């Protein structure tokens, strides 16, 4: 069975190295400051006790007051998993740090979030729309998106 | 006098038989050698994640059929597991057995499609494809008996499956299981030692284990690179912890290994189906819940909400589900293409607040550039076929 590393346990590891990076934890989730995301990601990957070398998925959720970017991680070595989240409070230009340099598998997923949710990723090598065409008005996955197409 | 050369960019797809759907590749060549590849997606984008936000939990199930449309059963299973995690219910044992049985038949069918089209891409026109599809056809006939549909099955439901297998399903399954070893053997004789297949696939498109893990690659592509990682073994869901099966792995991670791992997995799937058939016991196929836990039940569709009898009354999981606000779940299965997961977030209403689909086909394509640069045009088609993508799932 894959063991879910609880947020509290994970926070203990992260706070040793980055005292200010942790916002909060609850259950299996750990919230990280967006400005520390990339460094923490690198730490989670390289710390031998954690060894999160496999990034399962990157998701974004629009909670209207803020956007939440969610990273599901797995260690193939220890067979345990973790959920790391970060909150972005800007509605006009939400920006998170890109983790493509840490986990190349995030490439298409970050592009998809940029396309559909309108969250930019700083440091992404090729950040452009992936599903929709350039010039599409708005980001359809947002809760307040209104279809502009008329028939 | 030196001949002036320059790289040429050509466009492959979206309408091209070897791109397995509507994938478009912008490929730059130096002579016949690939120097750059850029995949362009979105031609089959239907906004499944957005559509899911406006349907209730059971209705979303029909959308999952249309993701990877050659493996609908495993899509159903991943979604149902995610919803069950949020609700905290578990399917009854017979329901779980039927789900695993259907999912493994589906895995065999999907791998047969992948193998058939890979050989089609190699230039073996129609014959191997027809061998594979003849086998797959028999599996689809079984699905038709189970649920009336062959492709868009919608067979499973949160809490189990929608109905028990009909009585004549079991003899039909026995017939298939008797025939299957012969069909597999025929395929192997035809293909595994074929010189053209070996020359075209061995040591072509080699993917190292490190770069497969770093790029989040999963499924047969990851295992072909020598990483014995199968979610059915590592994080067993449904009844996989009761079943015996092996996880085939490759040695080099080339096209041949990916092709061989799939053939081996078909055999393992049939082994699992056999165990399910022998071990399954009569019983309910859908979870029932405490009827008093009415916060789970929104509408009983005309039935009285209050239990009539004394004591706890069990009722079948209702059509309209309402997981608690703030609940979230990451439901994951080992789909034929890799790790398929649904990340669901609930706001307490009857529809998911967010339904993110972790699509293995899209993420496996991350390594496409790495696999193709330095190879020739003809190898590109084969390598793309060996990754086994499905555009319904890539674009969603």
JSON list of C-alpha atoms in Angstrom, two decimals, chain A residues 57-62 108-109 112-117 130-131 140-143, chain B residues 44-55 60 63-64 66-67 79 340-345 351-360 362-363 392-396:
[
{"chain": "A", "resi": 57, "resn": "UNK", "atom": "CA", "xyz": [-0.05, 15.35, -11.44]},
{"chain": "A", "resi": 58, "resn": "UNK", "atom": "CA", "xyz": [-0.37, 19.12, -11.29]},
{"chain": "A", "resi": 59, "resn": "UNK", "atom": "CA", "xyz": [-3.90, 20.45, -10.91]},
{"chain": "A", "resi": 60, "resn": "UNK", "atom": "CA", "xyz": [-5.38, 23.88, -10.40]},
{"chain": "A", "resi": 61, "resn": "UNK", "atom": "CA", "xyz": [-8.65, 24.66, -8.64]},
{"chain": "A", "resi": 62, "resn": "UNK", "atom": "CA", "xyz": [-10.43, 27.99, -8.84]},
{"chain": "A", "resi": 108, "resn": "UNK", "atom": "CA", "xyz": [2.32, 19.89, -20.51]},
{"chain": "A", "resi": 109, "resn": "UNK", "atom": "CA", "xyz": [0.33, 20.05, -17.30]},
{"chain": "A", "resi": 112, "resn": "UNK", "atom": "CA", "xyz": [-2.72, 23.18, -19.68]},
{"chain": "A", "resi": 113, "resn": "UNK", "atom": "CA", "xyz": [-3.33, 25.10, -16.45]},
{"chain": "A", "resi": 114, "resn": "UNK", "atom": "CA", "xyz": [-2.06, 28.28, -18.09]},
{"chain": "A", "resi": 115, "resn": "UNK", "atom": "CA", "xyz": [-4.38, 27.71, -21.02]},
{"chain": "A", "resi": 116, "resn": "UNK", "atom": "CA", "xyz": [-7.56, 26.69, -19.23]},
{"chain": "A", "resi": 117, "resn": "UNK", "atom": "CA", "xyz": [-7.21, 28.33, -15.83]},
{"chain": "A", "resi": 130, "resn": "UNK", "atom": "CA", "xyz": [-1.95, 23.85, -25.42]},
{"chain": "A", "resi": 131, "resn": "UNK", "atom": "CA", "xyz": [-5.60, 22.86, -25.95]},
{"chain": "A", "resi": 140, "resn": "UNK", "atom": "CA", "xyz": [-12.72, 28.44, -19.72]},
{"chain": "A", "resi": 141, "resn": "UNK", "atom": "CA", "xyz": [-11.90, 26.42, -16.63]},
{"chain": "A", "resi": 142, "resn": "UNK", "atom": "CA", "xyz": [-12.41, 29.46, -14.37]},
{"chain": "A", "resi": 143, "resn": "UNK", "atom": "CA", "xyz": [-15.64, 29.54, -12.43]},
{"chain": "B", "resi": 44, "resn": "UNK", "atom": "CA", "xyz": [-10.25, 16.74, -29.90]},
{"chain": "B", "resi": 45, "resn": "UNK", "atom": "CA", "xyz": [-10.60, 19.05, -26.91]},
{"chain": "B", "resi": 46, "resn": "UNK", "atom": "CA", "xyz": [-14.18, 18.85, -25.65]},
{"chain": "B", "resi": 47, "resn": "UNK", "atom": "CA", "xyz": [-13.70, 20.39, -22.23]},
{"chain": "B", "resi": 48, "resn": "UNK", "atom": "CA", "xyz": [-14.60, 17.24, -20.30]},
{"chain": "B", "resi": 49, "resn": "UNK", "atom": "CA", "xyz": [-13.39, 18.75, -17.03]},
{"chain": "B", "resi": 50, "resn": "UNK", "atom": "CA", "xyz": [-15.63, 21.78, -17.46]},
{"chain": "B", "resi": 51, "resn": "UNK", "atom": "CA", "xyz": [-18.59, 19.64, -18.55]},
{"chain": "B", "resi": 52, "resn": "UNK", "atom": "CA", "xyz": [-18.18, 17.55, -15.40]},
{"chain": "B", "resi": 53, "resn": "UNK", "atom": "CA", "xyz": [-18.79, 20.61, -13.24]},
{"chain": "B", "resi": 54, "resn": "UNK", "atom": "CA", "xyz": [-22.34, 20.86, -14.54]},
{"chain": "B", "resi": 55, "resn": "UNK", "atom": "CA", "xyz": [-23.38, 17.24, -14.18]},
{"chain": "B", "resi": 60, "resn": "UNK", "atom": "CA", "xyz": [-20.11, 12.43, -15.13]},
{"chain": "B", "resi": 63, "resn": "UNK", "atom": "CA", "xyz": [-18.03, 11.57, -19.87]},
{"chain": "B", "resi": 64, "resn": "UNK", "atom": "CA", "xyz": [-15.29, 9.25, -18.64]},
{"chain": "B", "resi": 66, "resn": "UNK", "atom": "CA", "xyz": [-15.20, 9.22, -23.91]},
{"chain": "B", "resi": 67, "resn": "UNK", "atom": "CA", "xyz": [-11.71, 9.90, -22.61]},
{"chain": "B", "resi": 79, "resn": "UNK", "atom": "CA", "xyz": [-13.75, 7.72, -11.52]},
{"chain": "B", "resi": 340, "resn": "UNK", "atom": "CA", "xyz": [-5.18, 7.37, -14.78]},
{"chain": "B", "resi": 341, "resn": "UNK", "atom": "CA", "xyz": [-6.49, 9.47, -11.91]},
{"chain": "B", "resi": 342, "resn": "UNK", "atom": "CA", "xyz": [-9.38, 11.75, -11.11]},
{"chain": "B", "resi": 343, "resn": "UNK", "atom": "CA", "xyz": [-8.79, 14.58, -8.66]},
{"chain": "B", "resi": 344, "resn": "UNK", "atom": "CA", "xyz": [-12.24, 15.53, -7.41]},
{"chain": "B", "resi": 345, "resn": "UNK", "atom": "CA", "xyz": [-13.13, 18.43, -5.14]},
{"chain": "B", "resi": 351, "resn": "UNK", "atom": "CA", "xyz": [-21.92, 18.11, -8.97]},
{"chain": "B", "resi": 352, "resn": "UNK", "atom": "CA", "xyz": [-18.15, 18.01, -8.56]},
{"chain": "B", "resi": 353, "resn": "UNK", "atom": "CA", "xyz": [-16.66, 21.46, -7.92]},
{"chain": "B", "resi": 354, "resn": "UNK", "atom": "CA", "xyz": [-13.56, 20.46, -9.81]},
{"chain": "B", "resi": 355, "resn": "UNK", "atom": "CA", "xyz": [-12.83, 17.30, -11.73]},
{"chain": "B", "resi": 356, "resn": "UNK", "atom": "CA", "xyz": [-9.25, 17.16, -12.88]},
{"chain": "B", "resi": 357, "resn": "UNK", "atom": "CA", "xyz": [-8.25, 14.22, -15.06]},
{"chain": "B", "resi": 358, "resn": "UNK", "atom": "CA", "xyz": [-4.68, 12.99, -14.86]},
{"chain": "B", "resi": 359, "resn": "UNK", "atom": "CA", "xyz": [-4.33, 11.63, -18.34]},
{"chain": "B", "resi": 360, "resn": "UNK", "atom": "CA", "xyz": [-1.53, 9.12, -18.90]},
{"chain": "B", "resi": 362, "resn": "UNK", "atom": "CA", "xyz": [-0.77, 13.34, -22.43]},
{"chain": "B", "resi": 363, "resn": "UNK", "atom": "CA", "xyz": [1.96, 12.97, -19.84]},
{"chain": "B", "resi": 392, "resn": "UNK", "atom": "CA", "xyz": [-9.57, 11.30, -26.63]},
{"chain": "B", "resi": 393, "resn": "UNK", "atom": "CA", "xyz": [-7.53, 11.17, -23.47]},
{"chain": "B", "resi": 394, "resn": "UNK", "atom": "CA", "xyz": [-4.76, 13.57, -24.53]},
{"chain": "B", "resi": 395, "resn": "UNK", "atom": "CA", "xyz": [-7.16, 16.38, -25.40]},
{"chain": "B", "resi": 396, "resn": "UNK", "atom": "CA", "xyz": [-10.09, 15.45, -23.15]}
]
